[in-house]
Coordinates of C-alpha atoms in Angstrom, one line a residue:
X1 CA 73.6 34.5 29.6
X2 CA 74.1 34.8 33.0
X3 CA 76.4 37.8 34.2
X4 CA 79.2 37.1 36.5
X5 CA 81.4 39.6 38.6
X6 CA 84.7 40.1 36.8
X7 CA 87.6 38.9 38.6
X8 CA 90.6 41.3 38.2
X9 CA 93.5 40.0 36.3
X10 CA 96.6 38.8 38.6
X11 CA 98.7 41.8 37.3
X12 CA 96.1 44.1 38.7
X13 CA 96.0 42.8 42.2
X14 CA 97.8 44.8 44.8
X15 CA 100.2 42.9 46.8
X16 CA 99.1 41.8 50.5
X17 CA 101.2 43.6 53.3
X18 CA 101.1 43.3 57.0
X19 CA 103.6 45.1 59.2
X20 CA 104.4 43.7 62.7
X21 CA 106.8 45.7 65.0
X22 CA 108.2 44.0 68.1
X23 CA 107.1 45.9 71.3
X24 CA 110.1 45.3 73.3
X25 CA 113.4 43.8 72.9
X26 CA 113.9 43.0 76.7
X27 CA 113.7 39.2 75.9
X28 CA 116.5 39.4 73.7
X29 CA 118.7 41.2 76.0
X30 CA 117.7 38.6 78.5
X31 CA 118.8 36.0 76.2
X32 CA 122.1 37.6 75.3
X33 CA 122.8 38.1 79.1
X34 CA 122.2 34.6 79.8
X35 CA 124.3 33.5 77.0
X36 CA 127.0 35.6 78.3
X37 CA 126.8 34.3 81.8
X38 CA 126.8 30.7 80.6
X39 CA 129.9 31.6 78.3
X40 CA 127.8 30.6 75.1
X41 CA 128.9 32.0 71.7
X42 CA 131.1 34.3 73.6
X43 CA 134.0 35.7 71.4
X44 CA 135.7 38.1 73.7
X45 CA 137.2 38.0 77.4
X46 CA 137.8 41.1 79.0
X47 CA 140.6 41.0 81.9
X48 CA 141.1 43.7 84.2
X49 CA 144.4 44.9 86.3
X50 CA 143.3 43.0 89.3
X51 CA 142.9 39.6 87.5
X52 CA 139.3 39.3 87.1
X53 CA 137.7 38.0 83.6
X54 CA 134.5 38.9 82.2
X55 CA 132.9 37.1 79.0
X56 CA 131.1 39.0 76.2
X57 CA 130.1 39.3 72.8
X58 CA 132.1 41.7 70.5
X59 CA 129.0 42.7 68.5
X60 CA 126.9 43.6 71.6
X61 CA 129.7 45.5 73.2
X62 CA 130.5 47.5 70.2
X63 CA 126.8 48.4 69.6
X64 CA 126.6 50.1 73.1
X65 CA 130.1 51.6 73.6
X66 CA 132.0 53.8 71.0
X67 CA 135.1 52.8 73.0
X68 CA 134.6 48.9 72.2
X69 CA 133.4 49.9 68.6
X70 CA 136.8 51.3 67.9
X71 CA 138.6 48.6 69.7
X72 CA 136.8 45.6 67.8
X73 CA 136.9 47.5 64.3
X74 CA 139.8 49.4 64.1
X75 CA 142.6 48.0 66.2
X76 CA 144.4 44.9 66.8
X77 CA 142.0 43.7 69.4
X78 CA 139.6 42.8 66.7
X79 CA 141.4 39.6 66.0
X80 CA 141.9 38.8 69.7
X81 CA 139.7 36.7 72.2
X82 CA 141.6 38.3 75.5
X83 CA 142.0 42.0 76.1
X84 CA 143.2 43.6 79.1
X85 CA 141.2 46.6 80.1
X86 CA 143.6 49.1 82.1
X87 CA 142.7 51.6 84.8
X88 CA 139.4 49.6 85.6
X89 CA 138.8 47.3 88.5
X90 CA 136.8 44.2 88.1
X91 CA 133.7 45.2 89.9
X92 CA 133.3 48.5 88.0
X93 CA 133.6 46.8 84.7
X94 CA 131.2 44.1 85.6
X95 CA 128.8 46.5 86.5
X96 CA 129.0 48.4 83.2
X97 CA 128.9 45.3 81.0
X98 CA 125.7 44.1 82.9
X99 CA 124.4 47.6 82.0
X100 CA 125.2 47.1 78.3
X101 CA 123.2 43.7 78.4
X102 CA 120.4 44.8 80.8
X103 CA 120.1 48.5 80.4
X104 CA 120.0 48.6 84.2
X105 CA 122.6 49.8 86.9
X106 CA 122.6 50.8 90.6
X107 CA 124.8 53.7 91.5
X108 CA 125.9 54.0 95.2
X109 CA 128.5 55.9 97.2
X110 CA 130.7 52.7 97.3
X111 CA 130.7 52.3 93.5
X112 CA 131.2 55.5 91.9
X113 CA 131.2 54.7 88.1
X114 CA 132.1 58.0 86.9
X115 CA 135.7 57.3 85.8
X116 CA 134.8 53.8 84.3
X117 CA 131.9 55.0 82.3
X118 CA 133.8 58.0 81.0
X119 CA 136.6 55.9 79.8
X120 CA 134.2 53.3 78.1
X121 CA 132.2 56.3 76.6
X122 CA 128.7 55.1 78.2
X123 CA 127.3 58.4 78.3
X124 CA 124.0 57.3 79.7
X125 CA 125.8 56.1 82.9
X126 CA 128.1 59.2 83.1
X127 CA 125.2 61.4 83.2
X128 CA 123.6 59.3 85.8
X129 CA 126.7 59.4 87.8
X130 CA 126.7 63.1 87.5
X131 CA 123.1 63.4 88.6
X132 CA 124.0 61.3 91.6
X133 CA 127.1 63.2 92.6
X134 CA 125.2 66.5 92.4
X135 CA 122.5 65.3 94.8
X136 CA 125.4 64.5 97.2
X137 CA 127.1 67.7 97.4
X138 CA 128.0 69.0 100.9
X139 CA 131.0 70.9 102.5
X140 CA 132.9 67.6 103.2
X141 CA 133.0 66.3 99.7
X142 CA 132.1 69.1 97.2
X143 CA 136.0 69.9 96.3
X144 CA 136.6 66.3 95.7
X145 CA 133.5 66.2 93.4
X146 CA 134.6 69.3 91.7
X147 CA 137.9 67.9 90.9
X148 CA 136.4 64.5 89.5
X149 CA 133.8 66.7 87.2
X150 CA 136.9 68.8 86.0
X151 CA 139.0 65.6 85.3
X152 CA 136.1 63.9 83.5
X153 CA 134.7 67.1 81.6
X154 CA 131.3 66.9 83.3
X155 CA 130.6 70.6 82.5
X156 CA 127.2 70.6 84.3
X157 CA 128.4 69.0 87.5
X158 CA 131.4 71.2 87.6
X159 CA 129.3 74.3 87.5
X160 CA 127.2 73.1 90.1
X161 CA 130.0 72.2 92.4
X162 CA 131.6 75.7 91.7
X163 CA 128.5 77.3 92.6
X164 CA 128.1 75.3 95.8
X165 CA 131.5 76.3 96.9
X166 CA 130.8 79.8 96.2
X167 CA 127.5 79.9 98.1
X168 CA 128.7 77.7 101.1
X169 CA 132.3 79.1 101.3
X170 CA 132.3 79.7 104.9
X171 CA 131.5 75.9 105.5
X172 CA 133.6 74.6 102.8
X173 CA 136.6 76.2 104.3
X174 CA 136.4 74.5 107.6
X175 CA 136.7 71.1 105.8
X176 CA 140.1 69.4 105.3
X177 CA 139.4 69.2 101.5
X178 CA 139.5 72.9 101.4
X179 CA 143.4 72.8 102.1
X180 CA 144.1 70.5 99.3
X181 CA 142.9 73.1 96.6
X182 CA 145.7 73.9 94.0
X183 CA 146.9 77.5 93.7
X184 CA 145.1 78.1 90.5
X185 CA 141.6 76.8 92.1
X186 CA 142.3 79.0 95.1
X187 CA 143.0 82.1 93.0
X188 CA 139.8 81.4 90.8
X189 CA 138.0 81.1 93.9
X190 CA 139.1 84.2 95.9
X191 CA 138.8 86.3 92.9
X192 CA 135.0 85.4 92.2
X193 CA 132.6 88.1 92.8
X194 CA 130.0 85.3 93.5
X195 CA 131.7 84.4 96.6
X196 CA 129.3 84.4 99.7
X197 CA 130.6 85.1 103.0
X198 CA 129.3 87.0 105.8
X199 CA 132.4 89.4 105.8
X200 CA 135.8 89.7 103.9
X201 CA 137.4 89.3 107.2
X202 CA 136.6 85.6 106.7
X203 CA 137.9 85.3 103.3
X204 CA 141.1 86.8 104.5
X205 CA 141.7 84.3 107.3
X206 CA 140.8 81.4 104.9
X207 CA 143.6 82.7 102.7
X208 CA 146.1 82.8 105.5
X209 CA 145.0 79.3 106.5
X210 CA 145.4 77.8 103.3
X211 CA 149.0 79.4 102.7
X212 CA 150.2 78.2 106.1
X213 CA 149.1 74.6 105.4
X214 CA 151.8 74.2 103.2
X215 CA 154.0 77.2 103.7
X216 CA 157.1 76.3 101.7
X217 CA 155.2 75.9 98.6
X218 CA 152.5 78.5 98.7
X219 CA 153.9 81.4 100.2
X220 CA 154.9 82.9 96.8
X221 CA 151.2 82.7 96.0
X222 CA 150.3 85.2 98.6
X223 CA 150.6 88.4 96.6
X224 CA 148.4 87.0 94.0
X225 CA 145.6 85.9 96.4
X226 CA 145.9 89.2 98.5
X227 CA 145.4 90.9 95.1
X228 CA 141.7 89.6 95.1
X229 CA 140.9 90.0 99.0
X230 CA 138.8 93.0 99.5
X231 CA 140.8 94.3 102.4
X232 CA 139.6 97.9 102.0
X233 CA 136.0 96.5 102.9
X234 CA 137.1 95.1 106.1
X235 CA 136.9 97.4 109.2
X236 CA 139.8 99.8 110.3
X237 CA 139.7 98.0 113.5
X238 CA 139.9 94.5 112.2
X239 CA 143.1 95.8 109.8
X240 CA 144.8 97.2 112.9
X241 CA 144.2 94.3 115.1
X242 CA 144.6 91.3 112.7
X243 CA 146.2 92.3 109.4
X244 CA 148.8 94.7 110.0
X245 CA 150.9 92.4 112.5
X246 CA 150.2 89.3 110.3
X247 CA 153.8 87.8 109.7
X248 CA 153.2 86.4 106.4
X249 CA 152.2 90.0 105.2
X250 CA 155.1 91.7 106.8
X251 CA 157.5 89.4 104.9
X252 CA 155.9 90.6 101.7
X253 CA 156.3 93.9 100.2
X254 CA 153.4 93.7 97.8
X255 CA 151.2 92.5 100.5
X256 CA 152.1 95.5 102.6
X257 CA 151.1 97.6 99.9
X258 CA 147.6 96.2 99.9
X259 CA 147.3 96.8 103.6
X260 CA 148.3 100.3 103.3
X261 CA 145.8 100.9 100.5
X262 CA 143.2 99.4 102.7
X263 CA 143.9 101.8 105.6
X264 CA 144.2 104.7 102.9
X265 CA 140.7 103.8 101.7
X266 CA 139.2 103.6 105.2
X267 CA 140.5 107.1 105.9
X268 CA 139.5 108.5 102.5
X269 CA 135.9 106.9 103.2
X270 CA 135.3 108.9 106.3
X271 CA 136.0 111.9 104.3
X272 CA 135.4 111.5 100.4
X273 CA 132.8 109.8 98.4
X274 CA 133.4 110.7 94.8
X275 CA 137.2 110.6 94.6
X276 CA 138.1 107.5 96.4
X277 CA 140.3 105.1 94.1
X278 CA 138.2 102.3 93.1
X279 CA 139.8 98.8 91.8
X280 CA 138.7 95.2 92.4
X281 CA 139.6 95.3 96.1
X282 CA 137.1 98.0 96.9
X283 CA 134.4 96.7 94.9
X284 CA 132.0 94.4 97.2
X285 CA 131.2 91.1 96.0
X286 CA 127.8 90.4 94.6
X287 CA 126.7 86.8 95.0
X288 CA 123.7 86.3 92.9
X289 CA 124.6 89.1 90.5
X290 CA 124.3 92.8 91.0
X291 CA 121.3 94.0 93.4
X292 CA 119.6 96.7 92.0
X293 CA 117.1 99.0 93.7
X294 CA 115.1 102.1 92.7
X295 CA 115.9 105.3 94.9
X296 CA 114.2 108.5 95.2
X297 CA 115.2 111.5 97.1
X298 CA 113.5 114.7 98.3
X299 CA 110.5 115.9 96.3
X300 CA 107.2 117.3 97.4
X301 CA 105.0 115.6 100.0
X302 CA 101.5 116.1 101.3
X303 CA 100.4 119.9 101.3
X304 CA 103.3 120.6 98.9
X305 CA 105.8 120.3 101.6
X306 CA 109.3 119.7 100.6
X307 CA 110.8 116.4 101.7
X308 CA 114.2 115.4 103.2
X309 CA 113.4 111.8 102.9
X310 CA 115.3 109.0 100.9
X311 CA 113.5 105.7 99.9
X312 CA 114.3 102.9 97.8
X313 CA 112.3 100.1 96.2
X314 CA 113.8 96.6 96.2
X315 CA 112.2 94.3 93.4
X316 CA 113.5 91.1 95.1
X317 CA 111.1 91.8 98.1
X318 CA 108.5 94.0 96.5
X319 CA 108.8 96.7 99.1
X320 CA 109.9 100.2 99.6
X321 CA 112.1 101.1 102.4
X322 CA 113.4 104.2 104.1
X323 CA 116.9 105.4 103.9
X324 CA 118.9 108.0 105.7
X325 CA 117.3 111.7 105.7
X326 CA 118.8 114.2 103.4
X327 CA 121.0 117.1 105.1
X328 CA 118.3 119.6 103.5
X329 CA 114.9 119.2 102.4
X330 CA 115.1 119.6 98.7
X331 CA 113.0 119.6 95.5
X332 CA 114.1 119.6 91.8
X333 CA 117.7 118.5 92.4
X334 CA 119.4 115.9 90.3
X335 CA 120.5 112.3 91.0
X336 CA 123.7 110.4 89.8
X337 CA 125.4 107.3 90.6
X338 CA 129.2 107.1 90.8
X339 CA 131.3 104.1 91.1
X340 CA 128.4 101.9 91.3
X341 CA 127.5 102.4 94.9
X342 CA 127.9 106.2 95.6
X343 CA 124.6 108.3 95.1
X344 CA 124.9 112.2 94.7
X345 CA 122.2 114.7 95.0
X346 CA 122.9 117.9 93.4
X347 CA 121.3 121.4 93.6
X348 CA 117.7 121.7 94.1
X349 CA 115.6 124.2 96.0
X350 CA 113.3 124.8 99.0
X351 CA 110.9 127.5 99.7
X352 CA 113.7 130.0 100.5
X353 CA 116.9 129.2 98.4
X354 CA 118.2 127.7 95.2
X355 CA 121.1 125.3 96.1
X356 CA 124.5 124.7 94.4
X357 CA 125.4 121.9 96.9
X358 CA 126.4 118.4 96.1
X359 CA 125.6 115.7 98.7
X360 CA 126.8 112.1 98.7
X361 CA 125.4 108.8 100.1
X362 CA 127.6 105.6 100.4
X363 CA 125.4 102.6 99.8
X364 CA 127.9 100.4 100.9
X365 CA 128.7 101.8 104.1
X366 CA 127.5 100.0 107.5
X367 CA 125.8 103.2 108.4
X368 CA 125.1 105.2 105.3
X369 CA 124.3 108.9 105.7
X370 CA 124.4 111.8 103.4
X371 CA 127.7 113.9 103.5
X372 CA 128.6 117.3 101.7
X373 CA 131.0 116.8 98.9
X374 CA 132.1 119.5 96.2
X375 CA 129.5 122.2 95.4
X376 CA 128.7 123.1 91.6
X377 CA 129.8 126.1 90.2
X378 CA 126.1 127.5 89.7
X379 CA 122.9 127.1 91.9
X380 CA 120.5 125.0 89.9
X381 CA 117.1 123.3 90.0
X382 CA 115.2 121.7 87.5
X383 CA 118.3 120.7 85.7
X384 CA 119.7 117.7 83.9
X385 CA 122.5 115.3 85.4
X386 CA 124.3 112.7 83.4
X387 CA 127.4 110.7 84.3
X388 CA 130.0 109.5 81.6
X389 CA 132.9 107.7 82.9
X390 CA 134.5 109.9 85.7
X391 CA 132.8 112.9 84.6
X392 CA 129.4 114.3 86.3
X393 CA 127.5 116.8 84.0
X394 CA 125.2 119.5 85.3
X395 CA 123.1 120.9 82.2
X396 CA 120.5 123.8 82.2
X397 CA 118.0 124.4 84.9
X398 CA 117.1 127.5 86.6
X399 CA 118.8 129.8 89.3
X400 CA 115.2 130.9 90.7
X401 CA 115.4 134.1 88.3
X402 CA 116.2 132.9 85.0
X403 CA 116.3 129.7 83.0
X404 CA 119.9 128.5 82.6
X405 CA 121.9 128.2 79.4
X406 CA 125.0 127.1 81.0
X407 CA 126.4 123.7 81.9
X408 CA 129.2 122.4 83.9
X409 CA 131.2 119.3 84.4
X410 CA 132.7 117.7 87.6
X411 CA 136.1 115.6 87.1
X412 CA 136.2 112.8 89.7
X413 CA 139.9 112.7 89.4
X414 CA 141.0 116.3 89.7
X415 CA 138.0 117.1 92.2
X416 CA 137.3 120.1 90.1
X417 CA 134.0 121.6 88.5
X418 CA 134.5 123.5 85.2
X419 CA 132.4 125.2 82.8
X420 CA 131.8 123.8 79.3
X421 CA 130.3 125.6 76.4
X422 CA 127.0 127.0 76.7
X423 CA 123.9 125.5 75.0
X424 CA 122.3 127.1 72.3
X425 CA 118.9 127.8 74.1
X426 CA 117.9 128.1 78.1
X427 CA 116.4 125.0 79.1
X428 CA 114.9 123.8 82.5
X429 CA 113.1 120.7 83.7
X430 CA 114.3 118.5 80.8
X431 CA 115.3 114.8 81.3
X432 CA 119.0 114.1 80.4
X433 CA 119.9 110.6 79.4
X434 CA 123.4 108.9 78.6
X435 CA 123.9 106.5 75.9
X436 CA 127.3 105.6 74.0
X437 CA 128.9 108.4 75.7
X438 CA 126.3 110.9 74.3
X439 CA 124.1 113.0 76.5
X440 CA 120.3 113.3 75.4
X441 CA 118.3 116.1 76.8
X442 CA 114.7 115.4 76.2
X443 CA 111.6 117.9 76.4
X444 CA 111.7 121.6 77.4
X445 CA 109.5 122.0 80.5
X446 CA 108.5 125.4 82.3
X447 CA 108.9 125.6 85.9
X448 CA 106.3 127.4 87.9
X449 CA 105.4 126.9 91.4
X450 CA 106.9 123.6 91.7
X451 CA 104.8 122.4 88.8
X452 CA 106.0 121.3 85.3
X453 CA 104.3 122.7 82.2
X454 CA 105.2 121.2 78.8
X455 CA 106.1 124.0 76.4
X456 CA 107.8 122.2 73.4
X457 CA 109.8 119.2 72.6
X458 CA 113.4 118.5 71.3
X459 CA 116.4 116.5 71.5
X460 CA 119.9 117.8 72.1
X461 CA 122.9 115.6 71.4
X462 CA 126.1 116.4 73.1
X463 CA 129.3 114.6 71.5
X464 CA 132.1 113.9 74.0
X465 CA 135.7 114.6 72.4
X466 CA 138.9 114.2 74.7
X467 CA 141.4 117.1 74.3
X468 CA 144.2 116.3 72.2
X469 CA 147.4 115.0 74.0
X470 CA 150.2 117.4 74.6
X471 CA 148.1 120.5 75.0
X472 CA 148.1 122.2 78.2
X473 CA 144.5 122.8 78.3
X474 CA 141.8 121.5 81.1
X475 CA 141.6 117.7 80.9
X476 CA 137.9 118.0 81.0
X477 CA 136.1 116.7 77.9
X478 CA 135.2 119.3 75.1
X479 CA 131.6 119.4 74.0
X480 CA 130.2 119.6 70.7
X481 CA 126.4 120.5 70.7
X482 CA 124.3 119.3 68.0
X483 CA 120.5 120.2 67.7
X484 CA 118.3 117.1 66.3

């Protein structure tokens, strides 16, 4: 008997399966668009305020727009064949309906579709409008675009336009749009640290111009605006020639206070560095964020000569630059920064003397130079320096004959140095750091012939406790010393 290949039972056969996926639906959209234009199978007519009528299919419109989806499923319009679309003109609505059917749209300066696309919740078109407007930003239109972005919750465009205004402020203020800013917008703009201007004088002049444009309704805003104008950073000559006699300020008592504050600041700045009162009006604007540099002063040069040079390294340009020379060549002093822009050099030594002097350098000055300030109580070199709030600490070091166990603190408000409790051990050449209102002294180094030799290692934690209120004791902080 001849063997034959066994044929599986029908129940054992796997069902045949073949999948096909349409590569494009463009032809379907073309058909739908054709049907709409020929008014075939259309079940809705959209009428605009100016009388134009556009035909469409509810299911197509609802599938593309949450606005139409809600209209044709949840509201009375689902049973209507004619709906009036308010707030849109015919041409804008026609372009957006064409986009729904074709996926294509052209945005130009004459058909800004941001309000219409926002109303119909067509996010793709809204994003495209924002991209288009962002590319068109210039001093003549940026304020209008900023208002449009704010009105329609376009956060990226709003941020971009605000940044543009800040970066091109001096160009923007020359345009008519600037005078249309609201009071809230003006205060927000003038108070910004990111505002870019060649001088604070220009900002002051723009404020006066804005107020005078609508004097009756804006003059009450002048004190609030002048609060954010950095008048103390303008020159004394400018204040005397252009600010003191400004009629708007003469009639405003609060504004006159700001003028007197600016004059007082200029006077103190020529004599003081540490104790000048600081507030928002004395803080330089910092467009692009704080510009930080690494600064060094004094030290040892070639052949162990003691230096009087100041240098700083600017990471932005990757370059070292020379600053003003110190009053006296010095080695082993301490550096501290006060009020963000005042550098202090404390103590130090040369081949003949140990110093207790403190010299200051105002980095915001037009012509920065070192100036004497308030001497320490004790001559020190190789000591630690730390700053906490308005207090400057000088800890340990050497007076040339002995390592020091003492420490002292300078109160920037009272302009006085005061002794504080001694450390438990004489220390010199240690590093002093500040973290969470604590001073950390790290390493113990022996000073010998301008060289540091490591002897041992330890950490000191100095806790800062304020003196209890109601007591007639010094206002300097009380120190609790812990050895870790």
